[in-house]
């Protein structure tokens, strides 16, 4: 299902938090509700990091196997898109 994305205040807060971790040279961790788009966001961020930063390491973890399979599939789709279109 593709359409115009829905943005929540939590998305803004997350990206603000992520930017602060970059400025302060810290790591980030995320605990969040299900079904509000963060697996897609994090899969895209992981693909970006993997693609842009040489010798980078990306770790994707989830509470359940079903969730990791879905998130990794989104990560794989993002990498496939980048490989085919850039």
XYZ file of N, CA, C and O in Angstrom:
344
model
N 0.847 -1.178 0.000
C 0.000 0.000 0.000
C 0.885 1.231 0.000
O 1.568 1.507 0.967
N 0.896 1.963 -1.077
C 1.691 3.176 -1.186
C 0.752 4.375 -1.231
O -0.247 4.372 -1.918
N 1.096 5.374 -0.477
C 0.319 6.594 -0.469
C 1.116 7.665 0.237
O 2.274 7.469 0.607
N 0.508 8.795 0.428
C 1.188 9.884 1.115
C 1.395 9.488 2.574
O 0.476 8.996 3.224
N 2.610 9.658 3.111
C 2.870 9.225 4.491
C 2.117 10.068 5.514
O 1.826 11.241 5.293
N 1.810 9.441 6.622
C 1.176 10.118 7.755
C 2.270 10.397 8.780
O 3.021 9.500 9.139
N 2.355 11.637 9.237
C 3.372 12.006 10.211
C 2.731 12.230 11.572
O 1.648 12.786 11.678
N 3.421 11.777 12.608
C 2.972 11.946 13.982
C 3.983 12.801 14.725
O 5.141 12.923 14.313
N 3.563 13.372 15.829
C 4.497 14.142 16.653
C 5.663 13.271 17.091
O 6.797 13.743 17.201
N 5.413 11.990 17.318
C 6.486 11.091 17.736
C 7.578 10.988 16.662
O 8.747 10.804 16.989
N 7.223 11.126 15.401
C 8.229 11.122 14.338
C 9.136 12.336 14.475
O 10.360 12.220 14.371
N 8.535 13.495 14.678
C 9.334 14.713 14.869
C 10.269 14.559 16.066
O 11.457 14.853 15.976
N 9.729 14.088 17.171
C 10.548 13.916 18.377
C 11.693 12.935 18.142
O 12.799 13.141 18.599
N 11.404 11.847 17.421
C 12.435 10.863 17.143
C 13.567 11.470 16.318
O 14.743 11.283 16.625
N 13.237 12.195 15.256
C 14.281 12.777 14.410
C 15.053 13.868 15.152
O 16.258 14.027 14.942
N 14.393 14.600 16.016
C 15.092 15.569 16.863
C 16.071 14.839 17.794
O 17.230 15.229 17.913
N 15.612 13.773 18.422
C 16.448 12.955 19.302
C 17.620 12.372 18.523
O 18.774 12.405 18.973
N 17.365 11.866 17.335
C 18.415 11.288 16.510
C 19.458 12.330 16.134
O 20.669 12.066 16.167
N 19.012 13.532 15.807
C 19.951 14.607 15.484
C 20.804 14.967 16.699
O 22.001 15.206 16.569
N 20.205 14.977 17.877
C 20.983 15.272 19.093
C 22.037 14.192 19.352
O 23.145 14.495 19.784
N 21.699 12.931 19.064
C 22.703 11.868 19.256
C 23.866 12.057 18.294
O 25.010 11.790 18.656
N 23.591 12.531 17.094
C 24.674 12.781 16.133
C 25.562 13.924 16.610
O 26.781 13.835 16.546
N 24.948 14.999 17.062
C 25.709 16.165 17.537
C 26.574 15.800 18.733
O 27.728 16.220 18.836
N 26.026 15.015 19.650
C 26.735 14.655 20.884
C 27.577 13.384 20.744
O 28.184 12.942 21.715
N 27.591 12.793 19.546
C 28.360 11.557 19.287
C 27.950 10.440 20.245
O 28.776 9.807 20.885
N 26.652 10.220 20.321
C 26.083 9.157 21.163
C 25.324 8.165 20.298
O 25.058 8.413 19.127
N 24.939 7.071 20.895
C 24.119 6.069 20.212
C 22.655 6.336 20.537
O 22.328 7.057 21.472
N 21.767 5.712 19.775
C 20.337 5.906 19.988
C 19.660 4.559 20.205
O 20.083 3.542 19.673
N 18.622 4.560 21.002
C 17.770 3.388 21.211
C 16.329 3.855 21.111
O 16.013 4.998 21.451
N 15.461 2.976 20.663
C 14.072 3.367 20.439
C 13.131 2.314 21.006
O 13.276 1.135 20.728
N 12.203 2.756 21.818
C 11.080 1.934 22.264
C 9.834 2.684 21.821
O 9.704 3.879 22.061
N 8.930 1.991 21.154
C 7.807 2.694 20.556
C 6.609 1.788 20.408
O 6.695 0.588 20.602
N 5.499 2.385 20.048
C 4.274 1.627 19.790
C 4.368 0.952 18.428
O 5.170 1.337 17.577
N 3.549 -0.034 18.194
C 3.517 -0.727 16.906
C 2.614 0.027 15.919
O 1.734 0.779 16.313
N 2.890 -0.171 14.675
C 2.034 0.293 13.567
C 1.945 1.805 13.420
O 0.904 2.332 13.044
N 3.055 2.508 13.696
C 3.043 3.956 13.443
C 4.186 4.372 12.524
O 4.523 5.537 12.445
N 4.785 3.390 11.822
C 5.738 3.702 10.765
C 7.201 3.660 11.127
O 8.048 3.913 10.271
N 7.543 3.324 12.355
C 8.954 3.380 12.743
C 9.786 2.260 12.135
O 10.986 2.440 11.908
N 9.199 1.114 11.847
C 9.999 0.063 11.214
C 10.431 0.503 9.812
O 11.564 0.262 9.399
N 9.554 1.187 9.107
C 9.909 1.714 7.783
C 10.973 2.804 7.905
O 11.943 2.837 7.141
N 10.804 3.689 8.871
C 11.778 4.765 9.097
C 13.135 4.180 9.449
O 14.161 4.555 8.872
N 13.165 3.249 10.390
C 14.442 2.682 10.823
C 15.086 1.818 9.745
O 16.313 1.806 9.611
N 14.298 1.117 8.960
C 14.854 0.353 7.840
C 15.503 1.297 6.830
O 16.598 1.016 6.323
N 14.865 2.430 6.556
C 15.430 3.418 5.635
C 16.699 4.042 6.200
O 17.681 4.236 5.478
N 16.685 4.363 7.486
C 17.882 4.927 8.120
C 19.036 3.931 8.116
O 20.189 4.301 7.876
N 18.735 2.668 8.368
C 19.772 1.632 8.355
C 20.347 1.462 6.954
O 21.566 1.337 6.784
N 19.493 1.471 5.935
C 19.960 1.351 4.552
C 20.822 2.549 4.173
O 21.846 2.394 3.500
N 20.426 3.738 4.610
C 21.221 4.943 4.335
C 22.591 4.836 4.976
O 23.616 5.082 4.340
N 22.629 4.469 6.251
C 23.902 4.342 6.961
C 24.794 3.301 6.291
O 25.978 3.534 6.043
N 24.221 2.152 5.966
C 24.959 1.073 5.325
C 25.509 1.503 3.961
O 26.622 1.160 3.592
N 24.740 2.290 3.232
C 25.120 2.693 1.882
C 26.132 3.829 1.882
O 27.062 3.837 1.074
N 25.976 4.784 2.769
C 26.781 6.007 2.728
C 28.073 5.907 3.524
O 29.115 6.382 3.079
N 28.040 5.326 4.693
C 29.223 5.299 5.564
C 30.052 4.052 5.313
O 29.601 2.935 5.573
N 31.257 4.260 4.825
C 32.158 3.158 4.542
C 32.459 2.374 5.814
O 32.644 2.966 6.876
N 32.485 1.068 5.709
C 32.775 0.159 6.823
C 31.819 0.335 8.008
O 32.181 0.069 9.152
N 30.605 0.785 7.740
C 29.629 0.925 8.814
C 29.035 -0.433 9.146
O 29.050 -1.367 8.340
N 28.518 -0.542 10.329
C 27.828 -1.747 10.773
C 26.428 -1.339 11.212
O 26.262 -0.376 11.956
N 25.454 -2.086 10.769
C 24.062 -1.806 11.092
C 23.491 -3.015 11.812
O 23.659 -4.146 11.365
N 22.825 -2.784 12.935
C 22.173 -3.859 13.670
C 20.688 -3.558 13.764
O 20.299 -2.476 14.200
N 19.885 -4.498 13.340
C 18.432 -4.368 13.433
C 17.956 -5.444 14.394
O 18.206 -6.628 14.177
N 17.306 -5.029 15.463
C 16.786 -5.989 16.437
C 15.315 -5.713 16.687
O 14.849 -4.584 16.541
N 14.583 -6.738 17.049
C 13.166 -6.627 17.372
C 12.817 -7.632 18.457
O 13.549 -8.606 18.679
N 11.690 -7.423 19.082
C 11.237 -8.269 20.173
C 10.864 -9.672 19.697
O 11.140 -10.657 20.359
N 10.230 -9.771 18.535
C 9.748 -11.056 18.028
C 10.333 -11.349 16.648
O 10.631 -10.430 15.890
N 10.445 -12.632 16.328
C 10.953 -13.035 15.013
C 10.109 -12.461 13.882
O 10.649 -12.054 12.856
N 8.799 -12.450 14.045
C 7.926 -11.912 12.993
C 8.250 -10.452 12.707
O 8.243 -10.019 11.552
N 8.537 -9.687 13.738
C 8.831 -8.264 13.568
C 10.167 -8.062 12.862
O 10.302 -7.185 12.014
N 11.162 -8.861 13.217
C 12.474 -8.696 12.596
C 12.409 -9.061 11.115
O 13.037 -8.416 10.288
N 11.639 -10.079 10.781
C 11.505 -10.466 9.376
C 10.879 -9.340 8.567
O 11.321 -9.037 7.456
N 9.866 -8.711 9.120
C 9.199 -7.601 8.429
C 10.135 -6.414 8.288
O 10.254 -5.827 7.205
N 10.818 -6.051 9.363
C 11.727 -4.898 9.322
C 12.898 -5.171 8.386
O 13.292 -4.304 7.602
N 13.469 -6.377 8.460
C 14.583 -6.693 7.569
C 14.136 -6.690 6.112
O 14.887 -6.275 5.230
N 12.908 -7.129 5.847
C 12.377 -7.085 4.490
C 12.310 -5.640 3.991
O 12.637 -5.363 2.831
N 11.910 -4.726 4.850
C 11.865 -3.305 4.486
C 13.273 -2.765 4.227
O 13.495 -1.990 3.295
N 14.232 -3.190 5.045
C 15.637 -2.822 4.861
C 16.138 -3.348 3.512
O 16.761 -2.625 2.746
N 15.842 -4.601 3.213
C 16.249 -5.214 1.957
C 15.609 -4.495 0.776
O 16.267 -4.259 -0.246
N 14.344 -4.123 0.893
C 13.666 -3.369 -0.179
C 14.334 -2.022 -0.403
O 14.480 -1.584 -1.550
N 14.729 -1.354 0.681
C 15.399 -0.053 0.554
C 16.748 -0.217 -0.146
O 17.100 0.575 -1.037
N 17.520 -1.242 0.220
C 18.808 -1.476 -0.435
C 18.617 -1.842 -1.906
O 19.380 -1.380 -2.765
N 17.623 -2.652 -2.191
C 17.342 -3.025 -3.579
C 16.982 -1.795 -4.401
O 17.469 -1.622 -5.532
N 16.149 -0.922 -3.830
C 15.790 0.312 -4.519
C 17.051 1.151 -4.799
O 17.245 1.643 -5.915
N 17.912 1.307 -3.784
C 19.130 2.099 -3.977
C 20.043 1.476 -5.027
O 20.620 2.179 -5.859
N 20.188 0.162 -4.986
C 21.050 -0.506 -5.954
C 20.523 -0.384 -7.386
O 21.295 -0.249 -8.324
N 19.218 -0.413 -7.536
C 18.623 -0.354 -8.872
C 18.469 1.049 -9.424
O 18.412 1.237 -10.630
N 18.397 2.052 -8.547
C 18.029 3.409 -8.995
C 19.061 4.491 -8.713
O 18.802 5.657 -9.025
N 20.181 4.139 -8.145
C 21.194 5.173 -7.877
C 22.539 4.754 -8.403
O 22.759 3.629 -8.763
